[in-house]
Coordinates of C-alpha atoms in Angstrom, one line a residue:
Chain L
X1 CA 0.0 0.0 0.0
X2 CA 1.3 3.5 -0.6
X3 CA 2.4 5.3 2.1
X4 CA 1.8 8.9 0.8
X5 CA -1.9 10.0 1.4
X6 CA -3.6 12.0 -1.5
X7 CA -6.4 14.2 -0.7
X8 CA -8.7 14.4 -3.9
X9 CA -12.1 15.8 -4.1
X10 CA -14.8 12.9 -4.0
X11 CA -16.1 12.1 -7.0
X12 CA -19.9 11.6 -7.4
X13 CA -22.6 10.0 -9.6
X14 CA -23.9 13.2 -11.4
X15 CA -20.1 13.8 -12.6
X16 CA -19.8 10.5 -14.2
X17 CA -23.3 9.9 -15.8
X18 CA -23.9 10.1 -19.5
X19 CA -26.2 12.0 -21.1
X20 CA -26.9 16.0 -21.4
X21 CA -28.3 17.0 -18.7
X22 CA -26.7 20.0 -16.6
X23 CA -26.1 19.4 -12.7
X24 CA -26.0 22.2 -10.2
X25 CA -25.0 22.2 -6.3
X26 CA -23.7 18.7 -6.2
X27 CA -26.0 16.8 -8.0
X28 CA -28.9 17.6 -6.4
X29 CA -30.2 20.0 -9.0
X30 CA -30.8 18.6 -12.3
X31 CA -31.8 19.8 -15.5
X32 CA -32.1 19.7 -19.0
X33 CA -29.3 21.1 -21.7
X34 CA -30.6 24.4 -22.9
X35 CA -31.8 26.7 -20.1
X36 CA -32.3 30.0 -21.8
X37 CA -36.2 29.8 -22.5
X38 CA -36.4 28.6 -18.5
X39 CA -34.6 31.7 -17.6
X40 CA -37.3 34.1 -19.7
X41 CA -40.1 32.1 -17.9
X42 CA -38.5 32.8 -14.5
X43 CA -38.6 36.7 -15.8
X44 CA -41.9 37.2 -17.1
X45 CA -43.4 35.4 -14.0
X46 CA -41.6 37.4 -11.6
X47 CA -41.3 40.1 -13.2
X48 CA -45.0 40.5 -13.8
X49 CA -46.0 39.7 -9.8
X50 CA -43.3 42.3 -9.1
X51 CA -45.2 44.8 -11.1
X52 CA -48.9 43.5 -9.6
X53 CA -47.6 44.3 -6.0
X54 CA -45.9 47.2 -6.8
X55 CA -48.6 49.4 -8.8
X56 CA -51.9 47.4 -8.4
X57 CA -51.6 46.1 -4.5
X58 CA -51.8 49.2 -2.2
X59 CA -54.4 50.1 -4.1
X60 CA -56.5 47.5 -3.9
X61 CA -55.4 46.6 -0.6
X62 CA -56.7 49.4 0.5
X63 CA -59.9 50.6 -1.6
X64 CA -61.1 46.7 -1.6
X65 CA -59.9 44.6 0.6
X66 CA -56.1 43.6 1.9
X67 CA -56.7 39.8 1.6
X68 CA -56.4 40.6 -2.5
X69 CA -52.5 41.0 -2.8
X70 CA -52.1 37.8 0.5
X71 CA -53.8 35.2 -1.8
X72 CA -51.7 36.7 -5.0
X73 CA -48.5 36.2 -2.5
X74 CA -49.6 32.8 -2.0
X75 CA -50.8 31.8 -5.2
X76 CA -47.1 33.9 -6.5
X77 CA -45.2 31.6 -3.9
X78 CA -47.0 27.9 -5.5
X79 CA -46.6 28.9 -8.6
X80 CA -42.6 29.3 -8.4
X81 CA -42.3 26.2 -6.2
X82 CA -43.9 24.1 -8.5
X83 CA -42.1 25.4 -11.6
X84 CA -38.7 24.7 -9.6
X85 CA -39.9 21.7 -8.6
X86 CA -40.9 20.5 -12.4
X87 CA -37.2 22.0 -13.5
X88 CA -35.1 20.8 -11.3
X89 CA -35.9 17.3 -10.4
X90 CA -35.5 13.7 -12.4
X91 CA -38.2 13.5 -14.3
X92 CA -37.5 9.8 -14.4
X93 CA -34.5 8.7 -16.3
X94 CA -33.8 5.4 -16.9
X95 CA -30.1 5.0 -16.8
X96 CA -28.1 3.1 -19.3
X97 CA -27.1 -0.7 -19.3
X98 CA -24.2 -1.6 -18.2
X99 CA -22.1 -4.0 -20.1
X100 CA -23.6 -7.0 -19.1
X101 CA -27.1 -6.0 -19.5
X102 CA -26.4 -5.2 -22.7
X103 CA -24.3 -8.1 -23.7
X104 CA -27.2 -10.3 -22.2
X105 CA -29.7 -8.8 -24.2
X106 CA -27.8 -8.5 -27.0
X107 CA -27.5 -12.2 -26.6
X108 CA -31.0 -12.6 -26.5
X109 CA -31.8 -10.8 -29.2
X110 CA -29.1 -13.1 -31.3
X111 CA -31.0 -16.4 -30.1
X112 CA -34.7 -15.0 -30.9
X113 CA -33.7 -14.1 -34.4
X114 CA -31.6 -17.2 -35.3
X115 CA -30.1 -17.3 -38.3
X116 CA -30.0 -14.1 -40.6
X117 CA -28.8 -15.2 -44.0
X118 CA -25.7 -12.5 -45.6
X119 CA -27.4 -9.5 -47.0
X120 CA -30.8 -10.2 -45.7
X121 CA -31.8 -7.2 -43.4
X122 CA -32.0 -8.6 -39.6
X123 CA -35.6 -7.6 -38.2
X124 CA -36.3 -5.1 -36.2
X125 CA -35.7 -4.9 -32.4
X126 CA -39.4 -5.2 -30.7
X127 CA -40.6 -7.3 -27.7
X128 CA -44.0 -7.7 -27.6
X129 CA -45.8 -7.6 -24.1
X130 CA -49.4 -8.1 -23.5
X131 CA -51.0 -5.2 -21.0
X132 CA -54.6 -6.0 -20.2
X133 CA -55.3 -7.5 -23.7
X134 CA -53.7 -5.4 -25.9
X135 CA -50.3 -6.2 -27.4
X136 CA -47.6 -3.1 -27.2
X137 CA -44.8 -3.1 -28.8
X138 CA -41.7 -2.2 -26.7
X139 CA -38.8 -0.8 -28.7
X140 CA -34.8 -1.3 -28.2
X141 CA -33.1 2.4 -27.8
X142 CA -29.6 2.0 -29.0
X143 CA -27.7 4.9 -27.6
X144 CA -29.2 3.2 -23.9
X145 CA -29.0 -0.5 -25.0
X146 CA -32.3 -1.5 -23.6
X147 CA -35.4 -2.1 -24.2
X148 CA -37.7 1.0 -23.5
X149 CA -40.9 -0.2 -20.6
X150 CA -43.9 0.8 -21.7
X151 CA -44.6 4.3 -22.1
X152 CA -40.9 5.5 -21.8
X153 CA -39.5 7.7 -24.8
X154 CA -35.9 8.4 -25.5
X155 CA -35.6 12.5 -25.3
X156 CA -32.8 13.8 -28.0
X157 CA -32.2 17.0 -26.2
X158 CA -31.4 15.5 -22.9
X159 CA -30.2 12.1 -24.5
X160 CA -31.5 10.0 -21.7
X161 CA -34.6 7.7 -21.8
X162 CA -37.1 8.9 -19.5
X163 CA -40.0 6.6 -18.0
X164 CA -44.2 7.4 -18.7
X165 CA -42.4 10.7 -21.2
X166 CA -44.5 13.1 -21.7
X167 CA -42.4 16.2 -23.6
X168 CA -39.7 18.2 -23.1
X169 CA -40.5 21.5 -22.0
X170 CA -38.4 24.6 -23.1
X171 CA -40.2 26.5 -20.9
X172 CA -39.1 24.6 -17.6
X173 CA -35.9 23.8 -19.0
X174 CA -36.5 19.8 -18.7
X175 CA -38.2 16.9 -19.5
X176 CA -41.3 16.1 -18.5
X177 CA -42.2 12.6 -17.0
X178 CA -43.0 10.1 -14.3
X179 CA -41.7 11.9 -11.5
X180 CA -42.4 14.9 -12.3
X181 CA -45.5 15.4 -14.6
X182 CA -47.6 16.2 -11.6
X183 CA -45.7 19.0 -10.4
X184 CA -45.7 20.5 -13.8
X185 CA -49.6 20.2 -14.3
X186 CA -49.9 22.0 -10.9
X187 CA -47.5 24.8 -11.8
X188 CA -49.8 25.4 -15.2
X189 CA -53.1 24.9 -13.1
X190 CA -51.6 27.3 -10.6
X191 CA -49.9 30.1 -13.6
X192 CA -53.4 29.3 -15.2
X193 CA -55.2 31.0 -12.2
X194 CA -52.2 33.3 -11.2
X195 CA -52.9 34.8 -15.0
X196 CA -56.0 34.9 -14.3
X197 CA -56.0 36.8 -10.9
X198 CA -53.5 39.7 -12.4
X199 CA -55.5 40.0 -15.1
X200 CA -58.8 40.5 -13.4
X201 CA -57.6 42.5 -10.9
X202 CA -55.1 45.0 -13.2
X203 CA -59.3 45.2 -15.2
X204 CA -60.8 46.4 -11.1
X205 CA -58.2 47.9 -10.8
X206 CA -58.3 50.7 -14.1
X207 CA -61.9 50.7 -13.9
X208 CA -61.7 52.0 -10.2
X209 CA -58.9 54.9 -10.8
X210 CA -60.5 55.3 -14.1
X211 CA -63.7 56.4 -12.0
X212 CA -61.9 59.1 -9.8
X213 CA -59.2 60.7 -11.5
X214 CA -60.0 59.4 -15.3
X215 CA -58.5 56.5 -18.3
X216 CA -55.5 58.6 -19.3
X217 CA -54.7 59.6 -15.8
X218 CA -54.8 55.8 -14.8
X219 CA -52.5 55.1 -17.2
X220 CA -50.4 57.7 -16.4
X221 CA -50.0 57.1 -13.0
X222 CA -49.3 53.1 -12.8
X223 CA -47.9 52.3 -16.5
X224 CA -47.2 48.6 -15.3
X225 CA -50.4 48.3 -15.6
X226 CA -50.2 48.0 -19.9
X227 CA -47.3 45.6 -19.5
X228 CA -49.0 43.5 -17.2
X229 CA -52.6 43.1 -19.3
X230 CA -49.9 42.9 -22.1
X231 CA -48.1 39.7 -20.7
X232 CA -51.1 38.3 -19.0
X233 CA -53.2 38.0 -22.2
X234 CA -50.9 36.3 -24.3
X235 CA -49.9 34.3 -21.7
X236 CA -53.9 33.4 -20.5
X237 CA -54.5 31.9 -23.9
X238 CA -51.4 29.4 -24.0
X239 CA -51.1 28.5 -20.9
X240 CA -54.9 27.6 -20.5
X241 CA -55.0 26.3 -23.2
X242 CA -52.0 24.1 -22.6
X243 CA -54.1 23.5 -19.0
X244 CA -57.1 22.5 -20.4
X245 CA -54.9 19.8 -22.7
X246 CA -53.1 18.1 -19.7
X247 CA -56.7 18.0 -18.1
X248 CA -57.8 16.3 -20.8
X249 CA -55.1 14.0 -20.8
X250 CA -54.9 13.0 -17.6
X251 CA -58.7 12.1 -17.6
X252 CA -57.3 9.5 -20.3
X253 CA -54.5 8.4 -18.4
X254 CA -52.3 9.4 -22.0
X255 CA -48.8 11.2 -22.4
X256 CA -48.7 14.0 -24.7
X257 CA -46.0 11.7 -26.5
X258 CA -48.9 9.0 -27.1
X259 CA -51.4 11.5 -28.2
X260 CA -49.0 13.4 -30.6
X261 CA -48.1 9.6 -32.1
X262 CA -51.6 8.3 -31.8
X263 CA -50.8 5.3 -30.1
X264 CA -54.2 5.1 -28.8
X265 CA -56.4 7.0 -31.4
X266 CA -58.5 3.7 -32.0
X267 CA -58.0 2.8 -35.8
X268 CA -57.3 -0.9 -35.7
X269 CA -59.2 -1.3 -32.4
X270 CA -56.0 -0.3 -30.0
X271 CA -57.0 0.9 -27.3
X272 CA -55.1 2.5 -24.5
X273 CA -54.4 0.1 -22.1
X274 CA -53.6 2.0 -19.2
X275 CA -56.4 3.7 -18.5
X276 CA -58.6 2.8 -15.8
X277 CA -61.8 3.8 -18.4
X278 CA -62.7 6.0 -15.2
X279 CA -61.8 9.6 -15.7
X280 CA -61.8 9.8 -11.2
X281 CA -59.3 6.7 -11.2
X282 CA -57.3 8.0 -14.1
X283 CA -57.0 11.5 -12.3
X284 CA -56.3 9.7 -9.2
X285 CA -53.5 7.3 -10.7
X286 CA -52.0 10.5 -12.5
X287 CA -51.9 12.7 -9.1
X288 CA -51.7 11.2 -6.1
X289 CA -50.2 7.9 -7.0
X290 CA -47.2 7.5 -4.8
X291 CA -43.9 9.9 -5.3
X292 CA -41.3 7.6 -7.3
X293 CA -38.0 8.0 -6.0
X294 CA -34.9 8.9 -8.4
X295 CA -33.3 5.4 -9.7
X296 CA -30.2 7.7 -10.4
X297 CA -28.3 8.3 -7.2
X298 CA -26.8 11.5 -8.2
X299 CA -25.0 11.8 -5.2
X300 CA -24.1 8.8 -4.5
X301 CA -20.0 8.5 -4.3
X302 CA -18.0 6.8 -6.4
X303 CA -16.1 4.4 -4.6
X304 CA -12.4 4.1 -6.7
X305 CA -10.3 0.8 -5.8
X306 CA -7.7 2.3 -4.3
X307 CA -5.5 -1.6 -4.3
X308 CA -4.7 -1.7 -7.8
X309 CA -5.3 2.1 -8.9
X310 CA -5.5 2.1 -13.1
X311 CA -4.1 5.2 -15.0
X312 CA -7.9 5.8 -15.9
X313 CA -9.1 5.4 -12.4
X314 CA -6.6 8.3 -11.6
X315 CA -7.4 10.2 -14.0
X316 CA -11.0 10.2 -13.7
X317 CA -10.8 10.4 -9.8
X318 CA -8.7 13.6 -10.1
X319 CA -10.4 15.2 -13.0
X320 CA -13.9 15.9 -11.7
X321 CA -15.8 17.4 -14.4
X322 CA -18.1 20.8 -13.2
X323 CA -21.3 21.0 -13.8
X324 CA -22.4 19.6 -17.3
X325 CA -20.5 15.8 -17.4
X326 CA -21.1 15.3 -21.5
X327 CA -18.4 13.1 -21.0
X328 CA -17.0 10.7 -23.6
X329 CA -18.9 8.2 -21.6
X330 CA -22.0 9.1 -23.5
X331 CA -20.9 6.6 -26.4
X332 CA -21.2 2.8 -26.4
X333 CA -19.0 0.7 -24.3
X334 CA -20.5 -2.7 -24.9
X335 CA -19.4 -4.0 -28.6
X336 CA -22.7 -3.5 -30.4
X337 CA -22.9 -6.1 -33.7
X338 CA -23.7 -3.1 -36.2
X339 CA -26.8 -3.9 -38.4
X340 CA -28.9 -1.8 -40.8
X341 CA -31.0 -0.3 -38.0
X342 CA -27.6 0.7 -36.1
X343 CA -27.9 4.9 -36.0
X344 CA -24.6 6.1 -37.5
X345 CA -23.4 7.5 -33.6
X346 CA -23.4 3.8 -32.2
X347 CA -21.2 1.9 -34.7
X348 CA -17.8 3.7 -33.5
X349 CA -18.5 2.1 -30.4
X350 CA -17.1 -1.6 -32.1
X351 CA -13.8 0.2 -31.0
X352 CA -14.7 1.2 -27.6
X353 CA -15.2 -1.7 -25.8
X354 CA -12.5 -1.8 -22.7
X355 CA -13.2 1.7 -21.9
X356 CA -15.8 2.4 -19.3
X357 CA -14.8 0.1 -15.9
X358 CA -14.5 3.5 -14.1
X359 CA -18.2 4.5 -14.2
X360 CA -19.4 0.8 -13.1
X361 CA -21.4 1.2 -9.4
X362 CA -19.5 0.0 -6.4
X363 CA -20.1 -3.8 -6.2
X364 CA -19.5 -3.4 -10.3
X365 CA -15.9 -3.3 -9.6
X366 CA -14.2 -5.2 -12.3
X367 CA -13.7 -8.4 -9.8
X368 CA -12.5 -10.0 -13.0
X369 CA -11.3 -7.8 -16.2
X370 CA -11.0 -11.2 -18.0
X371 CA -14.9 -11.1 -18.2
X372 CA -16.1 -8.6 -20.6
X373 CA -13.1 -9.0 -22.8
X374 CA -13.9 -12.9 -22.7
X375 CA -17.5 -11.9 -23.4
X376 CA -16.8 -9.6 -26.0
X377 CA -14.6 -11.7 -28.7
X378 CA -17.2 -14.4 -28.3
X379 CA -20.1 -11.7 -29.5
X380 CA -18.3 -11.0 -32.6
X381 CA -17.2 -14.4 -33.1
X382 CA -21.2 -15.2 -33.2
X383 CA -22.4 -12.3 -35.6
X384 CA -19.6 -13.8 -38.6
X385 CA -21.6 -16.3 -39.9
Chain V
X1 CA -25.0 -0.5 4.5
X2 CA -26.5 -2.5 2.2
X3 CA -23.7 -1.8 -0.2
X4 CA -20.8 -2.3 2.0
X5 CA -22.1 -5.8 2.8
X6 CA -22.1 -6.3 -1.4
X7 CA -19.1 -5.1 -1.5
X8 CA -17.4 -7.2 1.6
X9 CA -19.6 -10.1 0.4
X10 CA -18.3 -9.8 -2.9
X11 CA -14.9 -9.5 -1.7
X12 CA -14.9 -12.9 0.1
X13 CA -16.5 -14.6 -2.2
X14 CA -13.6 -13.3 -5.3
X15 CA -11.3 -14.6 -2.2
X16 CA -12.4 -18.1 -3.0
X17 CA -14.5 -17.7 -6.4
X18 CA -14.0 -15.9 -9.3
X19 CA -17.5 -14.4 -11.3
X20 CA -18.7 -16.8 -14.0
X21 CA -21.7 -15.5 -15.2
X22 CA -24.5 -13.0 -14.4
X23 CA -28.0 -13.7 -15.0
X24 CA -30.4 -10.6 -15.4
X25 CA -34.5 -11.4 -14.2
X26 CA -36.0 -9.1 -16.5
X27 CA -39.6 -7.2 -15.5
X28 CA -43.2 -8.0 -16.3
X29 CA -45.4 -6.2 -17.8
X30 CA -48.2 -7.8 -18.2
X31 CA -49.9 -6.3 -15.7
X32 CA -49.0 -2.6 -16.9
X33 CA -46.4 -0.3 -15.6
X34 CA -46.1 -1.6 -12.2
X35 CA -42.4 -3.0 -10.7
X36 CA -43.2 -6.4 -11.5
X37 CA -40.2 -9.1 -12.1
X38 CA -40.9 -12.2 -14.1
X39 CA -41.0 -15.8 -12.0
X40 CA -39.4 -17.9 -14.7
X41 CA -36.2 -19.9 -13.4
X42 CA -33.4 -19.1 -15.5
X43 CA -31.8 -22.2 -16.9
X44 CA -28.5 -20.8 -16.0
X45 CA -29.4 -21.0 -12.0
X46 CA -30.9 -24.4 -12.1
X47 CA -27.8 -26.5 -11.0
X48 CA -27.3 -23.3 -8.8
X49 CA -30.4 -23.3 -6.1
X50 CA -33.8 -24.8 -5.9
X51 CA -36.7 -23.3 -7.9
X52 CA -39.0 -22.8 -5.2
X53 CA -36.5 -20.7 -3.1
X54 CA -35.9 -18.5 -6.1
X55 CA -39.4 -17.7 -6.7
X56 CA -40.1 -17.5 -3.2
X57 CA -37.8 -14.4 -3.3
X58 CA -38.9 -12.8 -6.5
X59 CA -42.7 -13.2 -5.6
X60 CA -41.7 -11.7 -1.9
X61 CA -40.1 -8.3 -4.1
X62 CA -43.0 -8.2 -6.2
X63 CA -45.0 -8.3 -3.4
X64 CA -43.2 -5.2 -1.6
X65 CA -43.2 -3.1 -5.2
X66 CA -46.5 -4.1 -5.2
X67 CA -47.4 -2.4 -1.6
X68 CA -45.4 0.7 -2.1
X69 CA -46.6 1.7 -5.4
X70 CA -50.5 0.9 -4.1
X71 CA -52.7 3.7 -5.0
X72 CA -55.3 4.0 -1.9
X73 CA -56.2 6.0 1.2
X74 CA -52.5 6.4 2.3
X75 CA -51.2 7.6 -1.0
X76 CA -54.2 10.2 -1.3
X77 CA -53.2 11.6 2.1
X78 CA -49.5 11.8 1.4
X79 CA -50.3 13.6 -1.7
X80 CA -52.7 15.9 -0.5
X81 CA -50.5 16.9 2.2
X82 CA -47.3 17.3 0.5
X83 CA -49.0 19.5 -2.0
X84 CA -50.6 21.8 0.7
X85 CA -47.2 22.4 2.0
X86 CA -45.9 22.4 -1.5
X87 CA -43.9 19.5 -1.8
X88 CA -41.6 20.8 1.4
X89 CA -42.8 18.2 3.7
X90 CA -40.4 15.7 2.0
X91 CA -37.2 17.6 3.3
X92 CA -38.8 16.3 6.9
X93 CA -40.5 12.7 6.2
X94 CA -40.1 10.0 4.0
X95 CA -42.1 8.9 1.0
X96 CA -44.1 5.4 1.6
X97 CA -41.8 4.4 -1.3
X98 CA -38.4 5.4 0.3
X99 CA -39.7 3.3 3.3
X100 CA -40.4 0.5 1.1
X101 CA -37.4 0.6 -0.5
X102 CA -35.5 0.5 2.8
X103 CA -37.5 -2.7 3.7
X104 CA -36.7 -4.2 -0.1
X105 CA -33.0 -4.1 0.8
X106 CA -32.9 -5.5 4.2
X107 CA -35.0 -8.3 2.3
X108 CA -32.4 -8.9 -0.2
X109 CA -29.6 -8.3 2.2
X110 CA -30.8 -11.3 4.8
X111 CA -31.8 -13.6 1.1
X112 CA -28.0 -12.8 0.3
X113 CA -26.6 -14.3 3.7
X114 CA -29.1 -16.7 4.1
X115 CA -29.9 -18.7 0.9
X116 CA -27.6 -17.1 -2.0
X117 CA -24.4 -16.4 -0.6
X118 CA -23.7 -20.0 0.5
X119 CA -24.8 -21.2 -3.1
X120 CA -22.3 -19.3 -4.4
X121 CA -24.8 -16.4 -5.5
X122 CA -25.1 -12.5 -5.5
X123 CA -28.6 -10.8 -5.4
X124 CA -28.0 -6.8 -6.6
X125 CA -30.6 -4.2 -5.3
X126 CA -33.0 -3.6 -8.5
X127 CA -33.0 0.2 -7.9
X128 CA -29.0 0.0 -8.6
X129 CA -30.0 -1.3 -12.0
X130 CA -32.8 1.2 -12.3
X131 CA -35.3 -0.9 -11.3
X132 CA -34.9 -2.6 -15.1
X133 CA -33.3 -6.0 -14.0
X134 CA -33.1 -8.0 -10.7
X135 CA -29.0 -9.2 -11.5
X136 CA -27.7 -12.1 -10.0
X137 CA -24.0 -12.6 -10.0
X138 CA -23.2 -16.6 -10.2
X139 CA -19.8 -16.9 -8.6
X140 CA -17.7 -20.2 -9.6
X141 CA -14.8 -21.9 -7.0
X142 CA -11.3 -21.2 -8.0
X143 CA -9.9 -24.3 -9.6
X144 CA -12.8 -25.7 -10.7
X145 CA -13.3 -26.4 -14.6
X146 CA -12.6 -22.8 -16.2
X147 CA -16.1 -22.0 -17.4
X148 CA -15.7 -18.1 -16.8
X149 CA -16.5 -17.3 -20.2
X150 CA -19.7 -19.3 -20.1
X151 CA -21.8 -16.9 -20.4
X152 CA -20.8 -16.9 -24.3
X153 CA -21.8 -20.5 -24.4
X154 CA -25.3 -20.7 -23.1
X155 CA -27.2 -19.3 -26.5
X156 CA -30.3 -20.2 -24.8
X157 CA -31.4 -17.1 -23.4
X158 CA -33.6 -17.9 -19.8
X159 CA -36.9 -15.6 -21.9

């Protein structure tokens, strides 16, 4: 053992997991690539109450009644937690396979479809499952080398496959799914009615001043008052509308991904198997079902084995990446037998095979290094027929 | 911690084994979205450990999925209550499902030292695997016939 002690910052989870997401304080905040459109939302919404309680409050406060601007601050206070809430947690990522998931299936796979004679395209990777009579498909996602459960989606932007998908939102800045769809129908429900509020109120209010001192004077006197009718009426017809959607959605027990693909319009009698045909149990299921927890462990550290360090260990234990780890991890690290329906970005990954022993979870510690090398020629020994 | 005693578990068991082969229990759907893993007996395991202890264990963690993702009278409270005090009440208490989930790895903890570790078996957590896969690691003495690559040999898959 050496005898010199080396201090090095612990390395965690978040730093070391694939995909594009972007990581803040430690892990614990996590969010989707481009942030920009989240930002504007945090603006218009705060800079809009700001506004409210600046030029409408004391004046209604005090000509109508004080609890006016107390349920604005708490309606205000809901609407931000629930859009932080929506942005920054998992929305319910499934996380890659490891190597020997994906050689196993890859194996299966191999054994379903027997023998594929040279030049004849090998058939496409689907499982069927039956869910309450009706067969679904489930797909394989190469960049994750699974296959996907039901109702989970692969989401390009954040490159990660995401259980029960439902979008990805801009305007939150993430994706939208298991986890956290609920939070994210309450934080439109709640901006719905928050809209709602400023605009009736900024109406009370310019009617009122209008009445004493005149239109032009009103104006005069509180000019937010334009840029909040302004923002609230563009904003009242998209975001009820979008409202009114997810309501109507969650009635169904459907994903915005499944109504945008039609999985469940009805032509060839499919119906949607996960609905409860009950719009209370399917509102019910949607909401208060129980909280999922996070299958990532963002912050869980990565133990490194210190008795027989590697040059890579050392190198990834030392480097920690800040905030956004698009590592070369993202790419394959199990050797993938390229067919026609390999995506372009997986083939390289023939070449990377030994890389990858560094982001393995604890008890994942290469106990032997002979094994996925032994695995591996074998693979490619099978695929050469 | 549950993972320490992989880890030491592990670490006696390379001591006197080396890792053969790892056999992945994939999940059922058939009854929708619900953590639900399939009771087939992999062919790999069955010179490994009886078939009735197997499914013993898999129907006991589909029984404790089962009860934490329950939809009833507890989950509407919990619900309600976190969203009244939007969502903050979970920095204090846990979720039914954290609780659960404690519960599922004391489970496969005691199954570990009890029925799989002597056999020469691993059972990993399924939330380290992202609740996909229940993985068990089939560990083979040192010195025995050199079947480490086996897992290249046995075509048929345990579907």
């Amino acid at each position: 053992m050496s005898a010199v002690m080396i201090t090095r910052k612990v390395t965690r989870k978040w730093e070391k997991l694939p995909g594009k997401n972007t990581f803040c304080c430690d892990g614990r905040v996590m969010m989707g690539r481009q942030k920009g459109v989240f930002y504007l939302t945090l603006f218009l919404i705060v800079g809009t109450c700001s506004l409210f309680f600046a030029f409408e409050c004391p004046y209604l406060a005090v000509h109508l009644s004080p609890a006016i601007p107390v349920f604005a601050v708490l309606l205000f206070v809901f609407v931000m937690a629930m859009l932080l809430r929506t942005s920054f947690s998992d929305p319910g990522v499934l996380p890659r396979a490891l190597p020997e998931e994906a050689n196993f299936i890859e194996m299966e796979i191999e054994a379903a479809n027997g023998n594929v004679m040279a030049g004849q395209r090998p058939p496409p990777r689907i499982k069927n499952v039956q869910i309450n009579n009706q067969i679904v498909k489930l797909k394989y996602c190469y960049t994750c080398k699974i296959f996907r459960p039901p109702r989970a989606s692969h989401c390009s932007i954040c490159d990660n496959c995401v259980d029960r998908f439902d979008h990805h939102c801009p305007w939150v800045g993430n994706c939208v799914g298991k986890r956290n769809y609920r939070y994210f129908y309450l934080f439109t429900l709640s901006l719905s009615l928050l809209t709602i509020y400023i605009f009736a109120f900024n109406i009370v209010h310019v009617v009122l001043r209008s009445v004493d001192s005149g239109f032009v004077n009103t104006i005069k006197e509180t000019p937010g008052t334009v840029l909040e009718v302004l923002v609230c009426f563009f904003t009242l017809w998209s975001v009820v509308g979008l409202t009114g959607f997810h309501t109507y959605l969650i009635s169904l027990n459907q994903t915005t991904n499944e109504d945008i693909k039609g999985s469940w319009s009805g032509k060839n009698r499919v119906q949607n198997p996960y609905s409860h045909k009950s719009i209370i149990k399917n509102c019910c299921e949607v909401l208060c079902s129980p909280t999922y927890p996070s299958v990532l462990d963002r912050r869980g550290v990565m133990l490194e084995d210190l008795s027989s360090p590697t040059p890579s260990d050392a190198s990834a234990a030392s480097t920690h990446q800040s905030s956004n780890p698009v590592s070369q991890t993202t790419k394959s690290s199990a050797p993938l037998i390229p067919n026609e329906h390999t995506p372009d970005e997986a083939k390289p990954g023939i070449g990377s095979g030994t890389q990858k022993s560094t982001s393995s979870p604890k008890e994942e510690k290469p106990p032997s290094p002979t094994s996925p090398n032994a695995v591996a020629p074998a693979v490619i020994k099978e695929s050469s027929h | 911690k549950e993972t320490e005693f992989m880890i030491r578990s592990e670490c006696s068991l390379r001591h006197s084994a080396s890792l053969a082969n790892k056999v992945f229990i994939q999940r059922d759907y058939t009854d929708g979205t619900v953590c639900k893993f399939q009771t087939k007996f992999p062919s790999e395991l069955e010179s490994r450990i009886e078939r009735t202890l197997f499914e013993d264990t898999v129907k006991t963690l589909n029984n404790y999925y089962a009860e934490a993702e329950k939809i009833g009278g507890q989950s509407y409270l919990e619900g309600c209550l976190a969203c009244l005090t939007i969502y903050l009440i979970f920095l204090c208490i846990e979720t039914r499902y954290e609780k659960v989930l404690k519960k599922i790895s004391r489970y496969i903890q005691e199954q570990n030292e009890k029925v799989y570790a002597p056999r020469g078996l691993l059972i990993t957590d399924p939330i380290e695997r992202g609740m996909r896969v229940i993985e068990i690691s089939v560990y083979e003495d040192r010195g025995s016939s050199g079947s480490s690559s086996g897992s290249s040999t046995t075509s048929s898959s345990g579907r």
